């Protein structure tokens, strides 16, 4: 099965840096068995759509509005992202959850994204404290259930990506064991299937590098990777796409 590698640039790059990185990447070819996605910030998105048009890279956004287009100052609607060439949308990243984004809003955003036939990348993950208390599976089951349960049944066949991103692994250089990660990804896929969602895939994110990517991708249950820091350097990210 084709694996997916998604670059989350977060708010790390100036427009000039985003341009330069996209230019370097656009010329490269990810391995045949990989789908590669770049998620720049909203301002860079428009330009990236043009720059990447003839490349092997697809475009993703880092967030979207929970509402339909309308009087919602500061929001960017999923429909407009689609018009801008976006195919994937990261939803509920822990950095947004830490700023107060809750399950209800996350679920509304997923609904907007799937209604536009875009693919949401729904982030879930336990904190270091929850892991110490051995609550990882309980926390993940709750996070999954609370965003899937409110989705209308017409969306059960929509393709959804869950990104298992332990909060303690993000940007820390710490990572969970690949085998344990594969078991967790398989558990999440099963839980989603039990809830009726038949097209769920689960990827891993958190301190992924060109060195450790292969250790995760060797497991069929891990459908891909969500990459932060290691996606900001063209050479490193190219190595990651050709391991
Ligand atoms: P790092 O790869 O920098 O740990 O970030 C992971 C992440 O948050 C991707 O969404």
mmCIF file of C-alpha atoms and ligand atoms in Angstrom:
data_model
loop_
_atom_site.group_PDB
_atom_site.id
_atom_site.type_symbol
_atom_site.label_atom_id
_atom_site.label_comp_id
_atom_site.label_asym_id
_atom_site.label_seq_id
_atom_site.Cartn_x
_atom_site.Cartn_y
_atom_site.Cartn_z
ATOM 1 C CA UNK A 1 0.000 0.000 0.000
ATOM 2 C CA UNK A 2 1.171 3.539 -0.782
ATOM 3 C CA UNK A 3 2.338 5.366 2.350
ATOM 4 C CA UNK A 4 1.812 9.075 2.919
ATOM 5 C CA UNK A 5 4.436 11.523 4.192
ATOM 6 C CA UNK A 6 3.045 14.871 5.314
ATOM 7 C CA UNK A 7 5.197 17.907 6.042
ATOM 8 C CA UNK A 8 3.756 20.237 8.681
ATOM 9 C CA UNK A 9 5.719 23.469 8.361
ATOM 10 C CA UNK A 10 3.737 24.994 11.277
ATOM 11 C CA UNK A 11 4.504 28.756 11.579
ATOM 12 C CA UNK A 12 8.238 28.242 11.175
ATOM 13 C CA UNK A 13 8.960 29.815 7.799
ATOM 14 C CA UNK A 14 8.979 33.313 6.367
ATOM 15 C CA UNK A 15 7.374 33.600 2.949
ATOM 16 C CA UNK A 16 10.836 33.777 1.378
ATOM 17 C CA UNK A 17 11.914 30.609 3.222
ATOM 18 C CA UNK A 18 8.728 28.773 2.200
ATOM 19 C CA UNK A 19 9.334 29.778 -1.434
ATOM 20 C CA UNK A 20 12.916 28.598 -1.329
ATOM 21 C CA UNK A 21 12.048 25.262 0.328
ATOM 22 C CA UNK A 22 9.193 24.579 -2.106
ATOM 23 C CA UNK A 23 11.468 25.395 -5.033
ATOM 24 C CA UNK A 24 14.098 22.918 -3.844
ATOM 25 C CA UNK A 25 11.510 20.205 -3.169
ATOM 26 C CA UNK A 26 9.470 20.702 -6.336
ATOM 27 C CA UNK A 27 12.371 19.445 -8.408
ATOM 28 C CA UNK A 28 12.617 16.183 -6.442
ATOM 29 C CA UNK A 29 10.722 12.924 -6.858
ATOM 30 C CA UNK A 30 9.495 11.095 -3.792
ATOM 31 C CA UNK A 31 9.837 7.288 -3.919
ATOM 32 C CA UNK A 32 7.126 5.706 -6.099
ATOM 33 C CA UNK A 33 5.349 4.074 -3.181
ATOM 34 C CA UNK A 34 4.902 7.411 -1.343
ATOM 35 C CA UNK A 35 2.349 10.205 -1.480
ATOM 36 C CA UNK A 36 4.008 13.454 -0.371
ATOM 37 C CA UNK A 37 2.064 16.396 1.040
ATOM 38 C CA UNK A 38 3.263 19.853 2.072
ATOM 39 C CA UNK A 39 1.291 21.912 4.597
ATOM 40 C CA UNK A 40 2.438 25.564 4.568
ATOM 41 C CA UNK A 41 0.715 28.361 6.458
ATOM 42 C CA UNK A 42 -2.328 30.085 4.932
ATOM 43 C CA UNK A 43 -0.400 32.977 3.369
ATOM 44 C CA UNK A 44 2.053 30.674 1.591
ATOM 45 C CA UNK A 45 -0.680 28.305 0.381
ATOM 46 C CA UNK A 46 -1.709 30.272 -2.716
ATOM 47 C CA UNK A 47 1.791 30.607 -4.007
ATOM 48 C CA UNK A 48 2.650 26.998 -3.201
ATOM 49 C CA UNK A 49 -0.353 25.814 -5.190
ATOM 50 C CA UNK A 50 1.147 27.387 -8.318
ATOM 51 C CA UNK A 51 4.684 26.335 -7.572
ATOM 52 C CA UNK A 52 3.773 22.710 -6.868
ATOM 53 C CA UNK A 53 1.249 22.291 -9.664
ATOM 54 C CA UNK A 54 3.568 20.309 -11.895
ATOM 55 C CA UNK A 55 5.438 18.624 -9.040
ATOM 56 C CA UNK A 56 4.850 15.304 -7.289
ATOM 57 C CA UNK A 57 3.735 17.103 -4.123
ATOM 58 C CA UNK A 58 0.160 17.622 -2.996
ATOM 59 C CA UNK A 59 -0.990 20.517 -0.867
ATOM 60 C CA UNK A 60 -2.400 20.507 2.656
ATOM 61 C CA UNK A 61 -3.563 23.211 5.081
ATOM 62 C CA UNK A 62 -2.798 23.311 8.798
ATOM 63 C CA UNK A 63 -6.329 24.156 9.902
ATOM 64 C CA UNK A 64 -9.696 25.338 8.598
ATOM 65 C CA UNK A 65 -12.876 26.990 9.765
ATOM 66 C CA UNK A 66 -15.526 25.047 11.662
ATOM 67 C CA UNK A 67 -18.123 27.011 9.662
ATOM 68 C CA UNK A 68 -19.426 27.285 6.145
ATOM 69 C CA UNK A 69 -18.302 30.348 4.175
ATOM 70 C CA UNK A 70 -19.954 33.457 5.635
ATOM 71 C CA UNK A 71 -19.561 36.163 8.259
ATOM 72 C CA UNK A 72 -16.738 34.575 10.290
ATOM 73 C CA UNK A 73 -13.928 37.088 10.581
ATOM 74 C CA UNK A 74 -10.472 35.580 10.471
ATOM 75 C CA UNK A 75 -11.624 32.129 9.380
ATOM 76 C CA UNK A 76 -10.706 30.224 6.206
ATOM 77 C CA UNK A 77 -13.490 27.926 5.008
ATOM 78 C CA UNK A 78 -12.801 24.399 3.743
ATOM 79 C CA UNK A 79 -14.563 25.257 0.475
ATOM 80 C CA UNK A 80 -12.062 28.068 -0.152
ATOM 81 C CA UNK A 81 -9.112 25.828 0.710
ATOM 82 C CA UNK A 82 -10.375 23.409 -1.904
ATOM 83 C CA UNK A 83 -10.593 26.191 -4.497
ATOM 84 C CA UNK A 84 -6.978 27.026 -3.608
ATOM 85 C CA UNK A 85 -5.778 23.543 -4.542
ATOM 86 C CA UNK A 86 -5.722 21.980 -1.076
ATOM 87 C CA UNK A 87 -6.376 18.226 -0.772
ATOM 88 C CA UNK A 88 -5.632 17.577 2.934
ATOM 89 C CA UNK A 89 -6.330 19.547 6.120
ATOM 90 C CA UNK A 90 -4.638 19.012 9.486
ATOM 91 C CA UNK A 91 -7.251 19.257 12.236
ATOM 92 C CA UNK A 92 -6.877 19.348 16.022
ATOM 93 C CA UNK A 93 -3.089 19.437 16.253
ATOM 94 C CA UNK A 94 -1.990 19.289 19.894
ATOM 95 C CA UNK A 95 -0.515 22.774 19.524
ATOM 96 C CA UNK A 96 -4.046 23.993 18.755
ATOM 97 C CA UNK A 97 -5.647 21.815 21.432
ATOM 98 C CA UNK A 98 -3.200 23.359 23.931
ATOM 99 C CA UNK A 99 -4.640 26.760 22.968
ATOM 100 C CA UNK A 100 -8.148 25.637 23.848
ATOM 101 C CA UNK A 101 -9.451 23.902 20.716
ATOM 102 C CA UNK A 102 -11.849 21.217 21.925
ATOM 103 C CA UNK A 103 -13.459 18.078 20.532
ATOM 104 C CA UNK A 104 -16.673 19.823 19.479
ATOM 105 C CA UNK A 105 -14.900 22.345 17.263
ATOM 106 C CA UNK A 106 -12.528 19.675 15.945
ATOM 107 C CA UNK A 107 -15.485 17.523 14.948
ATOM 108 C CA UNK A 108 -17.177 20.498 13.225
ATOM 109 C CA UNK A 109 -13.982 21.166 11.288
ATOM 110 C CA UNK A 110 -13.749 17.524 10.199
ATOM 111 C CA UNK A 111 -17.329 17.795 8.995
ATOM 112 C CA UNK A 112 -16.515 20.867 6.888
ATOM 113 C CA UNK A 113 -13.470 19.152 5.420
ATOM 114 C CA UNK A 114 -15.167 15.876 4.468
ATOM 115 C CA UNK A 115 -18.214 17.737 3.112
ATOM 116 C CA UNK A 116 -15.796 19.297 0.580
ATOM 117 C CA UNK A 117 -14.335 15.853 -0.169
ATOM 118 C CA UNK A 118 -10.993 16.905 1.259
ATOM 119 C CA UNK A 119 -9.144 14.531 3.575
ATOM 120 C CA UNK A 120 -8.746 15.522 7.227
ATOM 121 C CA UNK A 121 -5.591 14.609 9.131
ATOM 122 C CA UNK A 122 -6.989 14.388 12.647
ATOM 123 C CA UNK A 123 -4.329 14.650 15.344
ATOM 124 C CA UNK A 124 -4.616 12.722 18.601
ATOM 125 C CA UNK A 125 -2.111 11.777 21.277
ATOM 126 C CA UNK A 126 -1.463 11.412 24.968
ATOM 127 C CA UNK A 127 0.598 13.726 27.203
ATOM 128 C CA UNK A 128 3.686 12.555 29.089
ATOM 129 C CA UNK A 129 1.642 12.411 32.314
ATOM 130 C CA UNK A 130 -1.067 10.273 30.741
ATOM 131 C CA UNK A 131 1.565 7.920 29.390
ATOM 132 C CA UNK A 132 3.193 7.598 32.820
ATOM 133 C CA UNK A 133 -0.193 6.610 34.216
ATOM 134 C CA UNK A 134 -0.538 4.035 31.378
ATOM 135 C CA UNK A 135 -3.613 5.817 30.065
ATOM 136 C CA UNK A 136 -2.482 6.082 26.428
ATOM 137 C CA UNK A 137 -5.076 3.710 24.965
ATOM 138 C CA UNK A 138 -7.935 5.145 27.034
ATOM 139 C CA UNK A 139 -7.012 8.708 26.029
ATOM 140 C CA UNK A 140 -6.775 7.801 22.336
ATOM 141 C CA UNK A 141 -10.068 5.904 22.368
ATOM 142 C CA UNK A 142 -11.758 8.935 23.955
ATOM 143 C CA UNK A 143 -10.212 11.419 21.513
ATOM 144 C CA UNK A 144 -11.243 9.243 18.575
ATOM 145 C CA UNK A 145 -14.764 8.620 19.816
ATOM 146 C CA UNK A 146 -15.484 12.254 20.687
ATOM 147 C CA UNK A 147 -14.644 13.528 17.209
ATOM 148 C CA UNK A 148 -16.213 10.651 15.241
ATOM 149 C CA UNK A 149 -19.485 10.295 17.176
ATOM 150 C CA UNK A 150 -20.912 13.699 16.131
ATOM 151 C CA UNK A 151 -20.195 13.135 12.411
ATOM 152 C CA UNK A 152 -23.362 12.566 10.358
ATOM 153 C CA UNK A 153 -23.694 8.975 9.134
ATOM 154 C CA UNK A 154 -23.392 10.090 5.499
ATOM 155 C CA UNK A 155 -19.679 10.613 6.196
ATOM 156 C CA UNK A 156 -18.864 7.075 7.388
ATOM 157 C CA UNK A 157 -17.348 6.173 4.043
ATOM 158 C CA UNK A 158 -15.212 9.322 3.793
ATOM 159 C CA UNK A 159 -11.462 8.749 3.841
ATOM 160 C CA UNK A 160 -10.065 9.946 7.177
ATOM 161 C CA UNK A 161 -6.484 10.023 8.378
ATOM 162 C CA UNK A 162 -5.730 9.938 12.098
ATOM 163 C CA UNK A 163 -2.272 11.100 13.103
ATOM 164 C CA UNK A 164 -1.068 9.510 16.322
ATOM 165 C CA UNK A 165 1.155 12.244 17.729
ATOM 166 C CA UNK A 166 2.120 11.713 21.371
ATOM 167 C CA UNK A 167 2.370 15.231 22.817
ATOM 168 C CA UNK A 168 5.643 14.355 24.568
ATOM 169 C CA UNK A 169 7.233 13.243 21.281
ATOM 170 C CA UNK A 170 6.556 16.464 19.372
ATOM 171 C CA UNK A 171 9.718 18.499 18.894
ATOM 172 C CA UNK A 172 11.446 16.691 21.781
ATOM 173 C CA UNK A 173 13.641 14.144 20.017
ATOM 174 C CA UNK A 174 11.837 11.467 22.043
ATOM 175 C CA UNK A 175 9.906 8.761 20.194
ATOM 176 C CA UNK A 176 7.768 5.751 21.077
ATOM 177 C CA UNK A 177 8.967 2.298 20.035
ATOM 178 C CA UNK A 178 7.970 1.573 16.415
ATOM 179 C CA UNK A 179 6.350 -1.780 17.304
ATOM 180 C CA UNK A 180 4.290 -0.221 20.103
ATOM 181 C CA UNK A 181 3.351 2.604 17.701
ATOM 182 C CA UNK A 182 2.195 0.081 15.099
ATOM 183 C CA UNK A 183 0.007 -1.643 17.725
ATOM 184 C CA UNK A 184 -1.537 1.686 18.689
ATOM 185 C CA UNK A 185 -2.204 2.592 15.036
ATOM 186 C CA UNK A 186 -3.861 -0.814 14.496
ATOM 187 C CA UNK A 187 -5.979 -0.334 17.625
ATOM 188 C CA UNK A 188 -7.183 3.058 16.405
ATOM 189 C CA UNK A 189 -8.089 1.726 12.988
ATOM 190 C CA UNK A 190 -10.085 -1.070 14.661
ATOM 191 C CA UNK A 191 -11.887 1.361 16.943
ATOM 192 C CA UNK A 192 -12.827 3.542 13.976
ATOM 193 C CA UNK A 193 -14.028 0.476 12.039
ATOM 194 C CA UNK A 194 -16.170 -0.580 15.020
ATOM 195 C CA UNK A 195 -17.694 2.911 14.987
ATOM 196 C CA UNK A 196 -18.606 2.293 11.325
ATOM 197 C CA UNK A 197 -15.808 4.314 9.672
ATOM 198 C CA UNK A 198 -14.422 1.971 7.068
ATOM 199 C CA UNK A 199 -11.833 4.174 5.326
ATOM 200 C CA UNK A 200 -9.621 5.225 8.210
ATOM 201 C CA UNK A 201 -5.839 5.097 8.016
ATOM 202 C CA UNK A 202 -3.507 5.938 10.875
ATOM 203 C CA UNK A 203 -0.123 7.625 10.609
ATOM 204 C CA UNK A 204 2.537 8.506 13.170
ATOM 205 C CA UNK A 205 4.034 11.915 14.039
ATOM 206 C CA UNK A 206 6.514 13.175 16.630
ATOM 207 C CA UNK A 207 10.285 13.678 16.167
ATOM 208 C CA UNK A 208 10.301 11.761 12.888
ATOM 209 C CA UNK A 209 13.626 12.113 11.054
ATOM 210 C CA UNK A 210 15.238 10.750 7.919
ATOM 211 C CA UNK A 211 17.030 8.347 10.288
ATOM 212 C CA UNK A 212 14.016 6.790 12.010
ATOM 213 C CA UNK A 213 11.297 7.068 9.302
ATOM 214 C CA UNK A 214 11.967 3.595 7.892
ATOM 215 C CA UNK A 215 11.630 1.980 11.332
ATOM 216 C CA UNK A 216 7.998 3.166 11.482
ATOM 217 C CA UNK A 217 7.079 2.701 7.846
ATOM 218 C CA UNK A 218 8.120 -0.960 7.854
ATOM 219 C CA UNK A 219 4.871 -1.742 9.740
ATOM 220 C CA UNK A 220 1.742 -2.118 7.582
ATOM 221 C CA UNK A 221 -0.385 -0.624 10.389
ATOM 222 C CA UNK A 222 1.518 2.674 10.138
ATOM 223 C CA UNK A 223 0.170 4.212 6.955
ATOM 224 C CA UNK A 224 2.533 7.166 6.909
ATOM 225 C CA UNK A 225 4.220 9.952 8.851
ATOM 226 C CA UNK A 226 3.472 13.532 9.890
ATOM 227 C CA UNK A 227 6.760 15.407 10.009
ATOM 228 C CA UNK A 228 7.501 18.753 11.662
ATOM 229 C CA UNK A 229 11.120 19.852 12.172
ATOM 230 C CA UNK A 230 12.677 17.386 9.714
ATOM 231 C CA UNK A 231 10.485 18.722 6.898
ATOM 232 C CA UNK A 232 11.990 22.219 7.099
ATOM 233 C CA UNK A 233 15.314 21.263 5.563
ATOM 234 C CA UNK A 234 15.163 20.281 1.873
ATOM 235 C CA UNK A 235 18.025 17.770 2.020
ATOM 236 C CA UNK A 236 16.763 16.017 5.141
ATOM 237 C CA UNK A 237 13.203 15.896 3.881
ATOM 238 C CA UNK A 238 14.298 14.586 0.479
ATOM 239 C CA UNK A 239 16.200 11.801 2.230
ATOM 240 C CA UNK A 240 13.061 11.033 4.193
ATOM 241 C CA UNK A 241 11.105 10.735 0.962
ATOM 242 C CA UNK A 242 13.570 8.322 -0.581
ATOM 243 C CA UNK A 243 14.557 6.048 2.249
HETATM 244 P P1 LIG B 1 8.229 17.292 15.026
HETATM 245 O O1 LIG B 1 8.450 16.378 13.849
HETATM 246 O O2 LIG B 1 9.020 18.563 14.928
HETATM 247 O O3 LIG B 1 8.400 16.564 16.332
HETATM 248 O O4 LIG B 1 6.709 17.772 14.969
HETATM 249 C C1 LIG B 1 5.727 16.800 14.834
HETATM 250 C C2 LIG B 1 4.447 17.463 14.559
HETATM 251 O O5 LIG B 1 3.889 18.130 15.413
HETATM 252 C C3 LIG B 1 3.872 17.302 13.216
HETATM 253 O O6 LIG B 1 2.549 17.721 13.180
#
